[in-house]
C-alpha atoms as a printed R data frame, in Angstrom:
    type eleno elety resid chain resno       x       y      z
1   ATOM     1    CA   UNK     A     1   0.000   0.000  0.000
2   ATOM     2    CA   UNK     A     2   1.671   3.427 -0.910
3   ATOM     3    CA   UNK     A     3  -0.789   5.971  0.774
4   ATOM     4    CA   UNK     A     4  -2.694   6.531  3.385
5   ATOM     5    CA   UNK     A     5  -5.087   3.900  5.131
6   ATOM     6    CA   UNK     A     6  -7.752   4.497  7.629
7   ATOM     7    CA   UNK     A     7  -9.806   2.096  9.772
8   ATOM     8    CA   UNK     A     8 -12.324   2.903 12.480
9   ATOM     9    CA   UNK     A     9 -11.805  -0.167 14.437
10  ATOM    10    CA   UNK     A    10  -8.802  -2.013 12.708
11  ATOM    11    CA   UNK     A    11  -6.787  -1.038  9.848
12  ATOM    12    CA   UNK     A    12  -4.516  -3.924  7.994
13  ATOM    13    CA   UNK     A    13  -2.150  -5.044  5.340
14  ATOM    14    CA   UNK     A    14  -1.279  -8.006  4.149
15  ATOM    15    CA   UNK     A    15   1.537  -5.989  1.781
16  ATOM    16    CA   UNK     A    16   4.233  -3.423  2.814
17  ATOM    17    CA   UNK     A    17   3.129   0.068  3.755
18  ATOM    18    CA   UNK     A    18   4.354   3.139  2.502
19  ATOM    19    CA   UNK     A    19   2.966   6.405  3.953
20  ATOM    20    CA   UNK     A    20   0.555   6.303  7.183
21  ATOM    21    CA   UNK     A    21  -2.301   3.922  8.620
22  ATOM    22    CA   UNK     A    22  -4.335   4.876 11.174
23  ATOM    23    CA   UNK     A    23  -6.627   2.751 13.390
24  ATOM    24    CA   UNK     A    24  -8.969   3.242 16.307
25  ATOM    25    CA   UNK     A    25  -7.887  -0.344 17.901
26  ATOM    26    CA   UNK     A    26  -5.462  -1.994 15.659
27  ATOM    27    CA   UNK     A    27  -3.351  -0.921 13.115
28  ATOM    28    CA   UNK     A    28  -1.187  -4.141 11.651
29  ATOM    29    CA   UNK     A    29   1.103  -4.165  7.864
30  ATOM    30    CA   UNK     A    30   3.913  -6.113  6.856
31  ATOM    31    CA   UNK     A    31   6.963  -3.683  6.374
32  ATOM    32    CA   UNK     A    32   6.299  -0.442  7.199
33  ATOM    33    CA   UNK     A    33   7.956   3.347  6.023
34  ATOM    34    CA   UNK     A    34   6.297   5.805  7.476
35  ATOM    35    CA   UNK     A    35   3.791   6.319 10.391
36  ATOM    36    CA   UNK     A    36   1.558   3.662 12.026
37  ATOM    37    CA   UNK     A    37  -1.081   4.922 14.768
38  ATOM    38    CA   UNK     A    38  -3.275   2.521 16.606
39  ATOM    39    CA   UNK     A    39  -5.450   3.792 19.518
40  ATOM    40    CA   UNK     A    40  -4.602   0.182 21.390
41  ATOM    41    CA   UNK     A    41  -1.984  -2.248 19.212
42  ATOM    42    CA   UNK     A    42   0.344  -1.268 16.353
43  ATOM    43    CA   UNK     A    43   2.086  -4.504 14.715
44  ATOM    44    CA   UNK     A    44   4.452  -3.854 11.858
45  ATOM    45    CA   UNK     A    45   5.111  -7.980 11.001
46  ATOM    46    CA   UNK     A    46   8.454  -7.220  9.503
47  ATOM    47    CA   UNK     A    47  10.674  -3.865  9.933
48  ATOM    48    CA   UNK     A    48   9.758  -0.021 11.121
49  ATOM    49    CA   UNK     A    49  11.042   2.339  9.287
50  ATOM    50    CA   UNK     A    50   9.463   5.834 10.691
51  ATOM    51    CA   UNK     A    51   6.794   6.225 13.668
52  ATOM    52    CA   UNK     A    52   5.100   3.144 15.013
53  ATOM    53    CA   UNK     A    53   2.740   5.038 18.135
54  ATOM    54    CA   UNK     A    54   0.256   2.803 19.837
55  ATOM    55    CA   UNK     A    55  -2.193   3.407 22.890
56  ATOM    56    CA   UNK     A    56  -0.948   0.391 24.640
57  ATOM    57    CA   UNK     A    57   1.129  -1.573 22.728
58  ATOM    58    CA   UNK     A    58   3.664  -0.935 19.951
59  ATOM    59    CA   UNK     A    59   5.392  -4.158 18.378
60  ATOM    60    CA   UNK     A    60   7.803  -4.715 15.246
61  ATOM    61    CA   UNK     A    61   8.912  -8.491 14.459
62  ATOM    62    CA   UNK     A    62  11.563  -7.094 12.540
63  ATOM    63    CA   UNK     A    63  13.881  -3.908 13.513
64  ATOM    64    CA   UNK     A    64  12.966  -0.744 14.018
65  ATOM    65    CA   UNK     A    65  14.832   2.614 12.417
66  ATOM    66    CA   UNK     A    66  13.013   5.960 13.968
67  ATOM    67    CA   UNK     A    67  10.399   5.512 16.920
68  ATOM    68    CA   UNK     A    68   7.643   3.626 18.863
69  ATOM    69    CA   UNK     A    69   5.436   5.062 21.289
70  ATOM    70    CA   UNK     A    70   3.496   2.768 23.363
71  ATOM    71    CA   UNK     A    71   1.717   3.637 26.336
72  ATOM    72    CA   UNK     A    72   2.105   0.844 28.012
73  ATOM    73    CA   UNK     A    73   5.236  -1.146 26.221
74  ATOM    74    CA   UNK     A    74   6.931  -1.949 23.235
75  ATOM    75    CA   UNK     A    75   8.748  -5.008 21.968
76  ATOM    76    CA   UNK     A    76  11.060  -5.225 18.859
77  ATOM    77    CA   UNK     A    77  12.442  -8.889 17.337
78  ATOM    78    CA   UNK     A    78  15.186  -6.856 16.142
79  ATOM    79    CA   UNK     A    79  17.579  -3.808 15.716
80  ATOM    80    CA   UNK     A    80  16.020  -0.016 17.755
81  ATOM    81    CA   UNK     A    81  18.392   2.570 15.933
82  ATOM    82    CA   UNK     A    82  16.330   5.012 17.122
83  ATOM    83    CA   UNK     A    83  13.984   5.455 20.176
84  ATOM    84    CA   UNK     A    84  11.686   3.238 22.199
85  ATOM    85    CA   UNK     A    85   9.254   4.948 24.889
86  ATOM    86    CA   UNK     A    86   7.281   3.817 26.641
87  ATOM    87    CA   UNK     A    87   5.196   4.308 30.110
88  ATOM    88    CA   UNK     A    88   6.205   0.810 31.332
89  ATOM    89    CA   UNK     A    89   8.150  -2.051 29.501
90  ATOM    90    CA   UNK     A    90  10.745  -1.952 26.557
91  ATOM    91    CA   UNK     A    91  11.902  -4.763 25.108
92  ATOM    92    CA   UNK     A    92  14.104  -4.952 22.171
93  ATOM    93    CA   UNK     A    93  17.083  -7.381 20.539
94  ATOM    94    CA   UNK     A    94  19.838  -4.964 19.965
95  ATOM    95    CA   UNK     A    95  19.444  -1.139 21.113
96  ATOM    96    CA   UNK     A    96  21.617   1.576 18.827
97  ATOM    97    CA   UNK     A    97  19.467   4.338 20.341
98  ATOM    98    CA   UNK     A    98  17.675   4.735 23.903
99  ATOM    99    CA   UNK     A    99  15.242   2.700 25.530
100 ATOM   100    CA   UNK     A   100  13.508   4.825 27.854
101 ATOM   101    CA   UNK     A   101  10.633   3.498 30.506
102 ATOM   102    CA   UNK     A   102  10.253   2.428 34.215
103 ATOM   103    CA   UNK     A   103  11.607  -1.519 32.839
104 ATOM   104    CA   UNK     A   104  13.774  -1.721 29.840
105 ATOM   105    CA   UNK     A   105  15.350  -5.473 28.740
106 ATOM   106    CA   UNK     A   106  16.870  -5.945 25.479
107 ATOM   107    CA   UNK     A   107  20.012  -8.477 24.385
108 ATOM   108    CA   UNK     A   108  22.857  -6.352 23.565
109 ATOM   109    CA   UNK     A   109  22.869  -2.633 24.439
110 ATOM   110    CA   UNK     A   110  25.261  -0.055 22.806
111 ATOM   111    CA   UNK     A   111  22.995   3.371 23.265
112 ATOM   112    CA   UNK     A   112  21.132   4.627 26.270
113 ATOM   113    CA   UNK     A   113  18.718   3.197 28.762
114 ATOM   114    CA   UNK     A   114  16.923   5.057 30.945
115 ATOM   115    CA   UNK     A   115  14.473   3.441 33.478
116 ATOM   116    CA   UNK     A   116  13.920   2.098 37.435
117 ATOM   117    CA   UNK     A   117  15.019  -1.664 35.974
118 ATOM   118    CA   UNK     A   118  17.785  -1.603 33.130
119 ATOM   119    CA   UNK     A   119  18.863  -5.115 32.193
120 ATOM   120    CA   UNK     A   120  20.804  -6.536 28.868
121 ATOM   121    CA   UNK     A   121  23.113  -9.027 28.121
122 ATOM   122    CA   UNK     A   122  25.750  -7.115 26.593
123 ATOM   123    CA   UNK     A   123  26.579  -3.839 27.239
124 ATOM   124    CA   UNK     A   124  28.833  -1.122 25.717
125 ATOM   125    CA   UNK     A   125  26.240   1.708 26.262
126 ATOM   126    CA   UNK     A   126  25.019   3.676 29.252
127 ATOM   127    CA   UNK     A   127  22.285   2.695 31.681
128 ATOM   128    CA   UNK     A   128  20.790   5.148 33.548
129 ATOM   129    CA   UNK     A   129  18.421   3.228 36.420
130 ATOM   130    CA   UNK     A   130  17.908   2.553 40.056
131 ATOM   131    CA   UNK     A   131  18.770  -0.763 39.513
132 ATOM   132    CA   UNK     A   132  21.281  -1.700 36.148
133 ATOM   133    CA   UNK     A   133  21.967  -5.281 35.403
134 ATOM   134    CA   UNK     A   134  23.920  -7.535 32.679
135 ATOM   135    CA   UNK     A   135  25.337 -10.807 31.782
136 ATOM   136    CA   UNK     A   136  29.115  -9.027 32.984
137 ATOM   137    CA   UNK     A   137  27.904  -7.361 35.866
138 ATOM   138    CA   UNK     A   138  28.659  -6.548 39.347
139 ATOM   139    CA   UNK     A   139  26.275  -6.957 42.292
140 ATOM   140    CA   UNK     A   140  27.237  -6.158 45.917
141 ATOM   141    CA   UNK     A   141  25.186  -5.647 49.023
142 ATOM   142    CA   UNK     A   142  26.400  -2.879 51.032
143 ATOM   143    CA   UNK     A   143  26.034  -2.281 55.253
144 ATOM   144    CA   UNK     A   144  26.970   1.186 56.656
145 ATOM   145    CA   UNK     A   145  26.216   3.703 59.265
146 ATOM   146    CA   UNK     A   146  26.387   7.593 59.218
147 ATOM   147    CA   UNK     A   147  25.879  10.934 61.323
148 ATOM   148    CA   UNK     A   148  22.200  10.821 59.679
149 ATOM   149    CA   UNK     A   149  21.160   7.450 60.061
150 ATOM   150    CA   UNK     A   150  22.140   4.511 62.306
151 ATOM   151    CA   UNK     A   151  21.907   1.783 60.068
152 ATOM   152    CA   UNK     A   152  21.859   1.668 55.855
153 ATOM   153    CA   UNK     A   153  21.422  -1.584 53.513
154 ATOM   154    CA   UNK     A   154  22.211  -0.501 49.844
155 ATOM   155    CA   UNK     A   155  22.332  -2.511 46.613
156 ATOM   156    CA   UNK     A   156  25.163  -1.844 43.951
157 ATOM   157    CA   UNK     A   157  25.539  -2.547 40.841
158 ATOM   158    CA   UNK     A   158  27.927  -1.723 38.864
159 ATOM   159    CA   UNK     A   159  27.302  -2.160 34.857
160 ATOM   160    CA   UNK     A   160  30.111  -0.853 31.754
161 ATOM   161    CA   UNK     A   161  31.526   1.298 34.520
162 ATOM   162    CA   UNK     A   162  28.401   2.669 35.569
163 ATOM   163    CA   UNK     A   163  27.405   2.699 39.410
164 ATOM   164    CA   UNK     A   164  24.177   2.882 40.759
165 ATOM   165    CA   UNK     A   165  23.409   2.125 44.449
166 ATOM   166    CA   UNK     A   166  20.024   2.308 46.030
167 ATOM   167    CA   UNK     A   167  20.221   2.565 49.833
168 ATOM   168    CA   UNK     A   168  17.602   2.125 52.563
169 ATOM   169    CA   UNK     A   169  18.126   3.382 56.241
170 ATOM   170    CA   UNK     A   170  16.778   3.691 59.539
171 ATOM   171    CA   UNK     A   171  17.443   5.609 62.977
172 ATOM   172    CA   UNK     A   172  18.086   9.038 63.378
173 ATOM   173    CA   UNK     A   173  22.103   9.098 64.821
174 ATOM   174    CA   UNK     A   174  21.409  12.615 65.371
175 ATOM   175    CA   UNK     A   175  18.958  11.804 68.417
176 ATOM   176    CA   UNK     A   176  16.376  14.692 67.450
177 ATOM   177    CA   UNK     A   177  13.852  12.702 65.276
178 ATOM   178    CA   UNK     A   178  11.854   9.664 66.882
179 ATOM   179    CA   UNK     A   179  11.399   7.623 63.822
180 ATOM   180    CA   UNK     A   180  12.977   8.099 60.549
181 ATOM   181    CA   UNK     A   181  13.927   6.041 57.252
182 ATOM   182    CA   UNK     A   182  16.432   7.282 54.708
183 ATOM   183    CA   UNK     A   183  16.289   6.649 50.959
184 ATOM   184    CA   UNK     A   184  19.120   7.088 49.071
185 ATOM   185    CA   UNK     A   185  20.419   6.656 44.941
186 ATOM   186    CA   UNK     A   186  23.814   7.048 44.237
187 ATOM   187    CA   UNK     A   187  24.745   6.992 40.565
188 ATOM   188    CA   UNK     A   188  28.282   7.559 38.942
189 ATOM   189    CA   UNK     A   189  31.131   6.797 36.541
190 ATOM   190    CA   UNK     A   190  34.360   4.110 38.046
């Protein structure tokens, strides 16, 4: 289909699409170049090439070269040279560009992910999380006191050289507070 294709309730093509389909529920073509809006599932059943958006759920059984925009997730078979966003869950084989949502998962990472939950297999790139995680990773659990607090438990990881360490504590050392609790992120560069 070169054009434009519009569906009220579903919009689909059993061909490649070249230009923009638009759907109120689902919006579904083989390879697509060019935009695909779906007010609840877009599914491009080879590659993206352009803007897949989706009110819940973007997905692309091939790779993906530009964006998706899903509400709630996306999920790519292949490649993301580009962007994923999402409100939730990314999931993608190889990421080139940013992943960016509170979970983010893909195989090998060489771009950006930015999220609560970062994990991939094999990274080069840069996650940015509370909690980072890879095949080559390091994990430590970490004990320590302070003039704030009279007892912390923090989590490290440590992930391409990046450093993130969520920390939970209790007891004011200063003497001035009945009950307290500390929360704590640490995030750096070894």
């Amino acid at each position: 289909i070169k054009g434009v294709q519009l569906g009220g309730l579903a919009a689909a093509a059993d061909v490649g699409l070249t230009g923009a389909q638009f759907a109120g529920g689902l919006a579904a073509a083989d390879d697509v170049r060019g935009v695909q809006i779906a007010g609840l599932l877009a599914f491009g059943r080879d590659d993206i090439k352009g803007v897949q958006i989706a009110g819940e759920w973007a997905i692309a059984d091939g790779c993906v070269k530009g964006m998706q925009l899903g509400l709630l997730g996306n999920t790519a078979d292949g490649d993301v040279t580009g962007i994923q966003l999402a409100a939730v869950v990314n999931v993608a084989s190889r990421v080139r560009g940013v992943q960016f949502g509170l979970v983010n998962w893909c195989d090998n990472l060489s771009g950006v992910q930015i999220g609560l939950l970062n994990f991939s297999r094999e990274n080069t790139g840069t996650p940015i999380g509370l909690i980072n995680m890879a095949n080559d990773d390091r994990r430590e659990w970490h004990f320590t006191a302070s003039n704030l607090s009279l007892i912390n438990i923090g989590f490290r990881t440590v992930v391409n050289g990046w450093s993130s360490v969520v920390s939970f504590g209790r007891g004011d050392a200063q003497g001035d507070v009945g009950n307290s609790y500390f929360l704590g992120w640490h995030y750096g560069h070894l």
